[in-house]
mmCIF file of C-alpha atoms in Angstrom:
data_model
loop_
_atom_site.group_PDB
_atom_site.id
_atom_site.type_symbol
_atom_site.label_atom_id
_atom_site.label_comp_id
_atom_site.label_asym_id
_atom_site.label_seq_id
_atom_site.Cartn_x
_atom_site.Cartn_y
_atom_site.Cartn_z
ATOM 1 C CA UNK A 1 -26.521 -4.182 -2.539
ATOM 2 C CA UNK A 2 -27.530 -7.614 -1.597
ATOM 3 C CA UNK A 3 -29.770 -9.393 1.111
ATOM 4 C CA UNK A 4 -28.231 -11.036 3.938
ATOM 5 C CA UNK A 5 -28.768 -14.621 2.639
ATOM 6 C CA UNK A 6 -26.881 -14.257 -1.199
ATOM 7 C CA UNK A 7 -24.296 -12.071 0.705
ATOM 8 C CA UNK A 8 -23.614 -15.073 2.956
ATOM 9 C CA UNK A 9 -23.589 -17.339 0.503
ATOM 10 C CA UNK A 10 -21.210 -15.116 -1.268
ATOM 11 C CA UNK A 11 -18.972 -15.058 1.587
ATOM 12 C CA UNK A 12 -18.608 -18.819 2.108
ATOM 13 C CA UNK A 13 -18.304 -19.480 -1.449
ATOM 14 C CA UNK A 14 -14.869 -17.262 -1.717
ATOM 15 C CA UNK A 15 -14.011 -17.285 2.345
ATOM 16 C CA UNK A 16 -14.906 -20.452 3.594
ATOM 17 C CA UNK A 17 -17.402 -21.813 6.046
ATOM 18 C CA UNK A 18 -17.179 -18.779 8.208
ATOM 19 C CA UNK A 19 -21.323 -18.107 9.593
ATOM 20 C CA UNK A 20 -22.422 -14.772 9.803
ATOM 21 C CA UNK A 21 -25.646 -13.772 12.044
ATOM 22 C CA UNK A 22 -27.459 -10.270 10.992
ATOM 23 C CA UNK A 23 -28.402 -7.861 13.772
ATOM 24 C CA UNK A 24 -31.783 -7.822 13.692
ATOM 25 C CA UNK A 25 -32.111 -4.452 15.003
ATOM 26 C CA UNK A 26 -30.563 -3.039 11.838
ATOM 27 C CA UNK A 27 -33.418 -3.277 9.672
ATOM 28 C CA UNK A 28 -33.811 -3.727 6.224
ATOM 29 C CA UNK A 29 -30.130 -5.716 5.934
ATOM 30 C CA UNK A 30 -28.290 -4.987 3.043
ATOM 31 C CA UNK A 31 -24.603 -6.215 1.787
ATOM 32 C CA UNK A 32 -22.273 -6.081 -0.661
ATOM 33 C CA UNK A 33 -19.188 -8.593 -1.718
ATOM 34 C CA UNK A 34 -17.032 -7.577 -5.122
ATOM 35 C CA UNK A 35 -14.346 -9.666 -5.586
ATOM 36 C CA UNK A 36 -11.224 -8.209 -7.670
ATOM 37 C CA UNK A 37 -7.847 -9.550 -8.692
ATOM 38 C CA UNK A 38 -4.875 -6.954 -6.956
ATOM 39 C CA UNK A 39 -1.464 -7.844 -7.018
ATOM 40 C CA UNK A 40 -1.620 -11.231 -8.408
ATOM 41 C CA UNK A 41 -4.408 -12.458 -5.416
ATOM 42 C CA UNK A 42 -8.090 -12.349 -4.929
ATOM 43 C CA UNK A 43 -9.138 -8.941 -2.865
ATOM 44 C CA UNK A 44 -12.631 -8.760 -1.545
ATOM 45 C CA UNK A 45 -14.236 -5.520 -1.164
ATOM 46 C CA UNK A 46 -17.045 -6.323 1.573
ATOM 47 C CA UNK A 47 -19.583 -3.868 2.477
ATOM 48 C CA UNK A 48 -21.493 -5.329 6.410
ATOM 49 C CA UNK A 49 -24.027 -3.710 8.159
ATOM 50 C CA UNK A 50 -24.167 -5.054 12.049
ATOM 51 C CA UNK A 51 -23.752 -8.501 12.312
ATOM 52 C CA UNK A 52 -21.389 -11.242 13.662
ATOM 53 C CA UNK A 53 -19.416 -13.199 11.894
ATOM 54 C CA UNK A 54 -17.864 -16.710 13.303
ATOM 55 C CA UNK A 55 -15.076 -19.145 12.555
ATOM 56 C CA UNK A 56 -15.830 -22.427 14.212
ATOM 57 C CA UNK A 57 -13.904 -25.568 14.524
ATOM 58 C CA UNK A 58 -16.549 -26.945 12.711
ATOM 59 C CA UNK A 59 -16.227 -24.406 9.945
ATOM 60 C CA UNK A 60 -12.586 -25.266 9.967
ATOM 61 C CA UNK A 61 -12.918 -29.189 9.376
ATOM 62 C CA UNK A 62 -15.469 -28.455 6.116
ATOM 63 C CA UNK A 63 -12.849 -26.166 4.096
ATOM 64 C CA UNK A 64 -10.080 -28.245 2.132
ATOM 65 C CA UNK A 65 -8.152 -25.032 1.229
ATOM 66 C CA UNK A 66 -6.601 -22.673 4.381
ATOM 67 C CA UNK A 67 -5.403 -19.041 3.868
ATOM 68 C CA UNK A 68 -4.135 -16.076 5.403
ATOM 69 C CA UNK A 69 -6.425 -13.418 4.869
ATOM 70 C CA UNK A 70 -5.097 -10.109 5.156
ATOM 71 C CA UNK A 71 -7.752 -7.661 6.148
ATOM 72 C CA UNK A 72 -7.657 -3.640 5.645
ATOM 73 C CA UNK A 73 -10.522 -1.609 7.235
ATOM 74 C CA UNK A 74 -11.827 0.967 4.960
ATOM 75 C CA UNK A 75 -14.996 2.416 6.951
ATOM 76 C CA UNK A 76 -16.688 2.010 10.472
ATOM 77 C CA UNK A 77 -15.087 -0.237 13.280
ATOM 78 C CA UNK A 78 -14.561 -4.114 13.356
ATOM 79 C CA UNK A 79 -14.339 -6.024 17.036
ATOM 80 C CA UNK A 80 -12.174 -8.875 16.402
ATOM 81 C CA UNK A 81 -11.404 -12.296 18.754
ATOM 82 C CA UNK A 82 -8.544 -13.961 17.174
ATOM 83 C CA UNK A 83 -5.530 -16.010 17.747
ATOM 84 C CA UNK A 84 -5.874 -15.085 21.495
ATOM 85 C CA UNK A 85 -6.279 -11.242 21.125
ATOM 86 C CA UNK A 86 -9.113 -8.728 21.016
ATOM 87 C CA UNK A 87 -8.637 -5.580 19.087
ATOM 88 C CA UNK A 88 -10.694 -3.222 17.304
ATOM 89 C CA UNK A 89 -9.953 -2.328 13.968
ATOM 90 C CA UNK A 90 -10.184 0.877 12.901
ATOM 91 C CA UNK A 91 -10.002 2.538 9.481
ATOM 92 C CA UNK A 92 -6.747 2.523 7.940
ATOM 93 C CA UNK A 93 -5.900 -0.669 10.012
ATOM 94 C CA UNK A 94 -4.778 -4.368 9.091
ATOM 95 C CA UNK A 95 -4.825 -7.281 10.822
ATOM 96 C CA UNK A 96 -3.944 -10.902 9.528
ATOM 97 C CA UNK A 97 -6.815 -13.804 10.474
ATOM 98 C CA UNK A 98 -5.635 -17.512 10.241
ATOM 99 C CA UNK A 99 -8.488 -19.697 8.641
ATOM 100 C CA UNK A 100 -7.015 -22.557 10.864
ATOM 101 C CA UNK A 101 -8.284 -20.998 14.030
ATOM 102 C CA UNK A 102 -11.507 -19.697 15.345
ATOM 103 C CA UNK A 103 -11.922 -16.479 14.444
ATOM 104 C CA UNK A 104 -14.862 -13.536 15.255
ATOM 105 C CA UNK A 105 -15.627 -10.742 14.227
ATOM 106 C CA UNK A 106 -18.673 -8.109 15.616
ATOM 107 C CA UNK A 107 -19.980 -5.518 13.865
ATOM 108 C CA UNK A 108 -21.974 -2.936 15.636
ATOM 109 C CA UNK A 109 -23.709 0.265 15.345
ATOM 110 C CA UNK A 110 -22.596 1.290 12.034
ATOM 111 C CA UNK A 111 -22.189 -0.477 9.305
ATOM 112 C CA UNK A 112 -18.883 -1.508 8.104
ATOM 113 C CA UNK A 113 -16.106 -1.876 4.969
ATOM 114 C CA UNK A 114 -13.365 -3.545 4.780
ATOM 115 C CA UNK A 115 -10.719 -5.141 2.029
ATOM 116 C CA UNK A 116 -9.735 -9.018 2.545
ATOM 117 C CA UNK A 117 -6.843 -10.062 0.538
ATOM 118 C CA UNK A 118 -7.060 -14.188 0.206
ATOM 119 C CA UNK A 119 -3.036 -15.624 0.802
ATOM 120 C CA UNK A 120 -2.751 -19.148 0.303
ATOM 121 C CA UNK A 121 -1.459 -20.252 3.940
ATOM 122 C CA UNK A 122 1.251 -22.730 2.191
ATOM 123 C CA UNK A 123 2.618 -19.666 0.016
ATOM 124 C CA UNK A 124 2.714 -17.284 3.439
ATOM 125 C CA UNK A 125 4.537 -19.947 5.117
ATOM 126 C CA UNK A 126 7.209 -21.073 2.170
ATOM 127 C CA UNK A 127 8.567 -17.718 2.530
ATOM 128 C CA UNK A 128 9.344 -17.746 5.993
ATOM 129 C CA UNK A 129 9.922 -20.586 8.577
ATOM 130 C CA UNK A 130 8.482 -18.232 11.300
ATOM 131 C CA UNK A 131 4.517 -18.167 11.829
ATOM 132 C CA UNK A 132 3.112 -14.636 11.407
ATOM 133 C CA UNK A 133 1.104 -13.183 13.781
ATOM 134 C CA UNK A 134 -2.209 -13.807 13.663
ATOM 135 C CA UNK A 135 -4.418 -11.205 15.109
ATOM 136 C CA UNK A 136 -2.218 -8.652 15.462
ATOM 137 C CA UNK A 137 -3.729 -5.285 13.811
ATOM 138 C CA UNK A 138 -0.816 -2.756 11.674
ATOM 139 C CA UNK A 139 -1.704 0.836 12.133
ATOM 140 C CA UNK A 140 -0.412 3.610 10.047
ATOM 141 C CA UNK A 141 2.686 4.072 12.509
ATOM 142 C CA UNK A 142 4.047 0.584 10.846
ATOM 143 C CA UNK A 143 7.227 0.870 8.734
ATOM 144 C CA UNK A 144 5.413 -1.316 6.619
ATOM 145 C CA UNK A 145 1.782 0.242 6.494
ATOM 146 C CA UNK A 146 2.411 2.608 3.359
ATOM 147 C CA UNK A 147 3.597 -0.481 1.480
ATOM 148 C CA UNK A 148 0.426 -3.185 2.225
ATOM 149 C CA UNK A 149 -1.255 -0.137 1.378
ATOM 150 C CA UNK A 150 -0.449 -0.140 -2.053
ATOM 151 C CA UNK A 151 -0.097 -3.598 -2.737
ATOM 152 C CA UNK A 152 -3.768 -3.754 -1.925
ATOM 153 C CA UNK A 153 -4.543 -0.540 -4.148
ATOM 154 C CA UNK A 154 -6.530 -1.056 -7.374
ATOM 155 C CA UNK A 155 -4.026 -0.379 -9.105
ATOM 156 C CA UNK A 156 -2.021 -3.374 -7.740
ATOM 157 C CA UNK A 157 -0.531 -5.525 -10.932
ATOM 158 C CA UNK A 158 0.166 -9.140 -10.935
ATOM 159 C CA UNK A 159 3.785 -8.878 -10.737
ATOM 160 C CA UNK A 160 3.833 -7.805 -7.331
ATOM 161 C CA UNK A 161 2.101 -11.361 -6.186
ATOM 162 C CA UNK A 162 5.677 -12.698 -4.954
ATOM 163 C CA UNK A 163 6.303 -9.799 -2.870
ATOM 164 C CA UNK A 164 2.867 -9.811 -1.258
ATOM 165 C CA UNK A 165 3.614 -12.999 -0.641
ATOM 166 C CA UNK A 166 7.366 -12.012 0.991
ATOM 167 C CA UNK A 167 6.264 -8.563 2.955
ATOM 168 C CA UNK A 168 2.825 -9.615 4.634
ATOM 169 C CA UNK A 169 4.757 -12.467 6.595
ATOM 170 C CA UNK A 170 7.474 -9.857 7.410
ATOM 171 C CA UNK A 171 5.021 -7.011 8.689
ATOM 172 C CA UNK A 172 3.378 -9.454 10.967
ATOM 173 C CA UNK A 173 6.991 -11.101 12.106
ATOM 174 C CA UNK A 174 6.295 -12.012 16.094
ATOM 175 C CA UNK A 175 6.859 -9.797 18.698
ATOM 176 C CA UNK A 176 10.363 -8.468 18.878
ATOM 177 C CA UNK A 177 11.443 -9.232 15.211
ATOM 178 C CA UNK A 178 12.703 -6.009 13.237
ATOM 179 C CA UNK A 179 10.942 -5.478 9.849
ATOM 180 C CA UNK A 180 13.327 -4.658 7.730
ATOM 181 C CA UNK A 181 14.640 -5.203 3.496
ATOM 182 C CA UNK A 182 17.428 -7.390 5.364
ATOM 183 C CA UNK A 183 15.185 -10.269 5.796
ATOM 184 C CA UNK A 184 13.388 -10.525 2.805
ATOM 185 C CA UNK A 185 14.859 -13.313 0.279
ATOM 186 C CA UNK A 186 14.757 -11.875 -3.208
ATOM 187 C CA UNK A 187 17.001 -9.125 -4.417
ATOM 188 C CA UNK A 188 14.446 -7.514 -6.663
ATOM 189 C CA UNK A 189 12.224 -7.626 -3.284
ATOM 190 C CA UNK A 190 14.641 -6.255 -0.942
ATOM 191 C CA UNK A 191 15.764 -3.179 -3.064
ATOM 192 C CA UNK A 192 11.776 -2.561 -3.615
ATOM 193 C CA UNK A 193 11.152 -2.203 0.058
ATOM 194 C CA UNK A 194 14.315 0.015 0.501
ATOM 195 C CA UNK A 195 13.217 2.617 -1.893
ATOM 196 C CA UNK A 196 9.785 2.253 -0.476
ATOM 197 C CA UNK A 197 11.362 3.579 2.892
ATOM 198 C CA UNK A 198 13.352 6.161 1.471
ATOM 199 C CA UNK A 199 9.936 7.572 0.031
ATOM 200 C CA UNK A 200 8.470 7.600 3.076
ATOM 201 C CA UNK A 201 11.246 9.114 4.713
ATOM 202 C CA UNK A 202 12.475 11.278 1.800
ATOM 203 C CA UNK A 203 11.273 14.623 3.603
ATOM 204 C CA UNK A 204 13.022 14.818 6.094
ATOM 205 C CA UNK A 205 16.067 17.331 4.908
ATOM 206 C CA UNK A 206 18.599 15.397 7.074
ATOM 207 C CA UNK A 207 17.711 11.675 5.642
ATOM 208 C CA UNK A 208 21.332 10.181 5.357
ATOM 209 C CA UNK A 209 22.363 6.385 4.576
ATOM 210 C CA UNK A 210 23.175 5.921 7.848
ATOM 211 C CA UNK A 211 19.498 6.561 9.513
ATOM 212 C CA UNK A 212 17.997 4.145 5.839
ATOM 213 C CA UNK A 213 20.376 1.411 6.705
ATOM 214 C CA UNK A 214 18.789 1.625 10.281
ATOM 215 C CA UNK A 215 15.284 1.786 9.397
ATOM 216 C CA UNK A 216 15.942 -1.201 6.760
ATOM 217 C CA UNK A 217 17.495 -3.155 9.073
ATOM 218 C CA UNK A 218 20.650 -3.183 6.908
ATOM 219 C CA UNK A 219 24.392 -2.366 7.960
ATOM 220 C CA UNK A 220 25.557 1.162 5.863
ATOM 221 C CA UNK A 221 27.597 -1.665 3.658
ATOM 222 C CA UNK A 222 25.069 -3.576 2.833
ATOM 223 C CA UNK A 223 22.913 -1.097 2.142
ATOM 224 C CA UNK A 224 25.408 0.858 -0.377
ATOM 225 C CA UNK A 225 25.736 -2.866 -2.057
ATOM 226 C CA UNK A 226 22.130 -2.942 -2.470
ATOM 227 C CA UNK A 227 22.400 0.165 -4.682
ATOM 228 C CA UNK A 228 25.483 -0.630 -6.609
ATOM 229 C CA UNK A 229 23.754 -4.017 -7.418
ATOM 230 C CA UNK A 230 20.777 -1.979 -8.667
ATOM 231 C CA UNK A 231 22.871 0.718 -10.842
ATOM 232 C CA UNK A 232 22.300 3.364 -8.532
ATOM 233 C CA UNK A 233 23.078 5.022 -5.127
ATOM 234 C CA UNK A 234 21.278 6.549 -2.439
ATOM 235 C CA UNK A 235 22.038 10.041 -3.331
ATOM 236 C CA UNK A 236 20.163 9.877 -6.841
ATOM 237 C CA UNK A 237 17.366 7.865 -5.188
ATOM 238 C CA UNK A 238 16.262 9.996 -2.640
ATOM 239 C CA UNK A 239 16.749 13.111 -5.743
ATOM 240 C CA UNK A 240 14.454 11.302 -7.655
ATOM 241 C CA UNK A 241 12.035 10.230 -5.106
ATOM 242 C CA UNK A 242 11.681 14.314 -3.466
ATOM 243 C CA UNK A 243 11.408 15.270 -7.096
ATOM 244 C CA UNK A 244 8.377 12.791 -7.680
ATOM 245 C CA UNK A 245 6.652 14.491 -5.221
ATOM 246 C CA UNK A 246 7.620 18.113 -6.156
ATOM 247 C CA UNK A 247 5.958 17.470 -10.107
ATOM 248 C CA UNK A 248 3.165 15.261 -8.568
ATOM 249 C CA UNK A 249 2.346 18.580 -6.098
ATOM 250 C CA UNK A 250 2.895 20.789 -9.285
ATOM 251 C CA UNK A 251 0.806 19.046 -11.391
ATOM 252 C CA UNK A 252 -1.852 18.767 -9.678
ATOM 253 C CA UNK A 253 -1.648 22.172 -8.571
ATOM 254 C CA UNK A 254 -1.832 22.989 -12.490
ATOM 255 C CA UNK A 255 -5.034 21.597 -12.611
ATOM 256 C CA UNK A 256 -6.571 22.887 -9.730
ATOM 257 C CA UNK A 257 -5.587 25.931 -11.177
ATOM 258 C CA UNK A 258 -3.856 27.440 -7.923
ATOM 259 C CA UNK A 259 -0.984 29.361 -7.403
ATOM 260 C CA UNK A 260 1.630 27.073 -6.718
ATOM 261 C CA UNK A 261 4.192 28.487 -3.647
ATOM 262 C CA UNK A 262 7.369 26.592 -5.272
ATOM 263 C CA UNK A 263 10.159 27.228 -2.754
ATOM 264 C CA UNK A 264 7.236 25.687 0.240
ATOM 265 C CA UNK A 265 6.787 22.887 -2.012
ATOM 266 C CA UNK A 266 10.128 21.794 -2.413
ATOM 267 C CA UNK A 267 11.257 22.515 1.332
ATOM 268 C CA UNK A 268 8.207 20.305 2.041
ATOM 269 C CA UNK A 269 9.461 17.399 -0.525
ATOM 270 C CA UNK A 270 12.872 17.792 1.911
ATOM 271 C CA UNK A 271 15.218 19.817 -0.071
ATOM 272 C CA UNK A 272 16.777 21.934 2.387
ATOM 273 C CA UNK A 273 18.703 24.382 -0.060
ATOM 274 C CA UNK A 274 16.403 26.154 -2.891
ATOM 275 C CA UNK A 275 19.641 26.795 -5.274
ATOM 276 C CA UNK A 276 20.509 23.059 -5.127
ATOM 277 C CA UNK A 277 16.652 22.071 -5.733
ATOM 278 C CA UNK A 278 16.305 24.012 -9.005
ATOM 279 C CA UNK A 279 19.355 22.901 -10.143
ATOM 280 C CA UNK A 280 19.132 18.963 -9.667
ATOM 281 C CA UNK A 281 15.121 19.747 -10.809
ATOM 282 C CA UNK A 282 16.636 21.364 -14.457
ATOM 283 C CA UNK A 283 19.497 18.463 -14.611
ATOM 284 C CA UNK A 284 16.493 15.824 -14.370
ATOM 285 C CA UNK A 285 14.021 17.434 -15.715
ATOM 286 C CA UNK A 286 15.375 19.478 -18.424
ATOM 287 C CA UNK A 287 13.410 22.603 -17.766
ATOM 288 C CA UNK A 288 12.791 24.779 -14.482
ATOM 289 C CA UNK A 289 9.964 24.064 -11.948
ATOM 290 C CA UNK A 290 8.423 27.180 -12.535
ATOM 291 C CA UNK A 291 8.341 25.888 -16.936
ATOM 292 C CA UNK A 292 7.393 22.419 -15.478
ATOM 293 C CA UNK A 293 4.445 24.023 -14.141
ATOM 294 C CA UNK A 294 3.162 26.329 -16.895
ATOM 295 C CA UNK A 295 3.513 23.116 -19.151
ATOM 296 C CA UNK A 296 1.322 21.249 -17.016
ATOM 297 C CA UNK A 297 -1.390 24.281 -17.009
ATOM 298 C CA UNK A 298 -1.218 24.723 -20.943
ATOM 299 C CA UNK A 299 -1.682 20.917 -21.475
ATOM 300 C CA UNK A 300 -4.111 20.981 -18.931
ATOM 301 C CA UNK A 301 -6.359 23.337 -20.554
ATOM 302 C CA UNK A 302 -6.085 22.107 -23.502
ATOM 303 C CA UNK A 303 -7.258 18.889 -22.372
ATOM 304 C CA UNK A 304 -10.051 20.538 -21.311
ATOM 305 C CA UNK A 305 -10.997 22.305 -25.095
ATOM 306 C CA UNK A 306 -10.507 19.068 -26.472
ATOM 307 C CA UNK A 307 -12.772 17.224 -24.294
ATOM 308 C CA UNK A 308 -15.290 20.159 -24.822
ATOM 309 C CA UNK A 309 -15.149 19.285 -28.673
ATOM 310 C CA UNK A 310 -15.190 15.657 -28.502
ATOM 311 C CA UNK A 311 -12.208 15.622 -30.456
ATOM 312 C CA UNK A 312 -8.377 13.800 -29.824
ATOM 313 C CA UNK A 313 -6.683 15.886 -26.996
ATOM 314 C CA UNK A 314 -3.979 18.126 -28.542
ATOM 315 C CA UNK A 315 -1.351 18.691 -25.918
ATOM 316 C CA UNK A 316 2.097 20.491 -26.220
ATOM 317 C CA UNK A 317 5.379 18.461 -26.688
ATOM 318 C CA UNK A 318 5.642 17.947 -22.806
ATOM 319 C CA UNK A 319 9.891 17.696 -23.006
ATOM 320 C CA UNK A 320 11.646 15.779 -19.948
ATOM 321 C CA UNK A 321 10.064 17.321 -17.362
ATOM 322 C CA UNK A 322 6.536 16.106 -18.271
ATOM 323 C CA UNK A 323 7.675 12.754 -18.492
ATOM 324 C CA UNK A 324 9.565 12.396 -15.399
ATOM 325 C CA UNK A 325 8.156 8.902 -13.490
ATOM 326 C CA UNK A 326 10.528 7.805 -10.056
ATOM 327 C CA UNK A 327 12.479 4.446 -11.447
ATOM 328 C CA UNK A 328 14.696 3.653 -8.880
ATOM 329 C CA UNK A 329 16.849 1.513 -10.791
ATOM 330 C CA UNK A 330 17.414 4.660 -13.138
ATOM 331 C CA UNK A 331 20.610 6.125 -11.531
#
């Protein structure tokens, strides 16, 4: 934690000349600003107690560099005047500010933190001819959300800087434009955000091509193109993307050490027929789910003895089943 004056100085050194006035009724103010490297851009984590935080025109003419900054509320609630709108952002929500307009932002009551992703405005803008909209907060009901979720995740890697770069101008497309893996430029990029939907909407048992080429924004043809040009089709997708949740619920069920209801698990991933699911779960996998689980337990605890010892963990040969990761390019 930092006092108020290095934590604005922080701030304008990686944001900008944007001014920021404690409350004074908050005490003994206290901040903190990490800045981290996600998915090829800089990601601020920024921890605020009460204040208010401005961007003037005057702030505007000092800064040579403009961005997009892409902001994700983590805890507490964020008043924001941007762009012509007022919102408040809430955890879980995003909401784009343009460092070429005046911006503010209140903090009140408690304090608050929140994730700002830095987007060179020229690399936004190359991508699309159409201006995003600024000030416009994303909630969890987006058909984007899940995915600027994990591009901002810590686990973000560098290679996924050109399709930050693609999706966050499509997810804030003006009013009336349809998000979808149609209007994004690069083939790599559009069959990403496909799969992306068809994880999100792999549990429901009566997911068909037709209703992912409608949530894409594709036609059924160009959407069974997309997996041909990829090596795959939908059918073997949306296999592999229930079964990655099926092992992800088993394993960590396995170390919880719980008894794991099976059939509840898979109807939940979306398989609608139990006979089919442990069939297509031994043709992947190589080994039943009920195996697949006591493997998990018996590596698990041996994990555990090994840690205990301070020694190399031992673990079983795992076979196929352990090693099974989605790939959706893996038909």
């Amino acid at each position: 934690m930092t006092g108020f004056d290095n934590w604005n100085s922080t701030l304008r050194a990686n944001c900008g000349h944007y001014y920021a006035t404690p409350d004074q009724a908050s005490g003994n103010w206290a901040g903190t600003f990490d800045l981290h490297q996600r998915s090829g851009v800089d990601v601020a984590e920024i921890r605020c107690p009460p204040a208010r935080i401005e961007r003037t025109r005057k702030g505007i003419l000092r800064d040579d560099q403009e961005h997009f900054f892409l902001l994700r509320q983590l805890e507490g609630e964020t008043g924001i005047h941007h762009a012509g709108r007022e919102t408040l952002l809430m955890p879980g929500e995003f909401l784009l500010l343009d460092s070429t307009r005046p911006a503010e932002l209140s903090i009140t009551g408690q304090p608050a933190a929140f994730l700002s992703a830095h987007l060179p405005r020229a690399l936004v803008l190359e991508t699309r001819r159409e201006m995003p909209a600024a000030g416009r907060k994303i909630n969890s009901a987006h058909p984007l959300h899940a995915s600027l979720c994990g591009l901002l995740d810590a686990a973000g890697a560098d290679d996924n800087a050109d399709y930050i770069f693609e999706l966050v101008p499509l997810a804030f497309s003006q009013a009336g434009a349809r998000p979808g893996a149609g209007s994004l430029g690069g083939r790599t990029h559009r069959f990403r955000l496909i799969y992306e939907t068809l994880e999100r909407l792999s549990s429901d048992p009566h997911l068909s091509l037709d209703i992912l080429a409608t949530r894409a924004g594709l036609s059924r043809r160009q959407l069974q193109r997309e997996f041909q040009d990829n090596g795959t089709t939908f059918t073997n997708c949306l296999i592999r993307a229930r079964l990655a949740v099926v092992t992800g619920k088993l394993r960590h069920a396995a170390r919880q050490g719980a008894r794991v209801p099976i059939a509840q698990i898979a109807y939940g991933a979306g398989f609608g027929d139990i006979s089919h699911f442990n069939r297509v779960f031994r043709q992947k996998l190589g080994c039943s789910p009920r195996s697949f689980f006591r493997t998990c337990k018996l590596n698990g605890f041996l994990a555990q003895d090994a840690n205990s010892l301070s020694q190399p963990s031992k673990t079983l040969p795992p076979g196929r089943g352990c090693l099974f990761q989605s790939n959706p390019a893996d038909g």
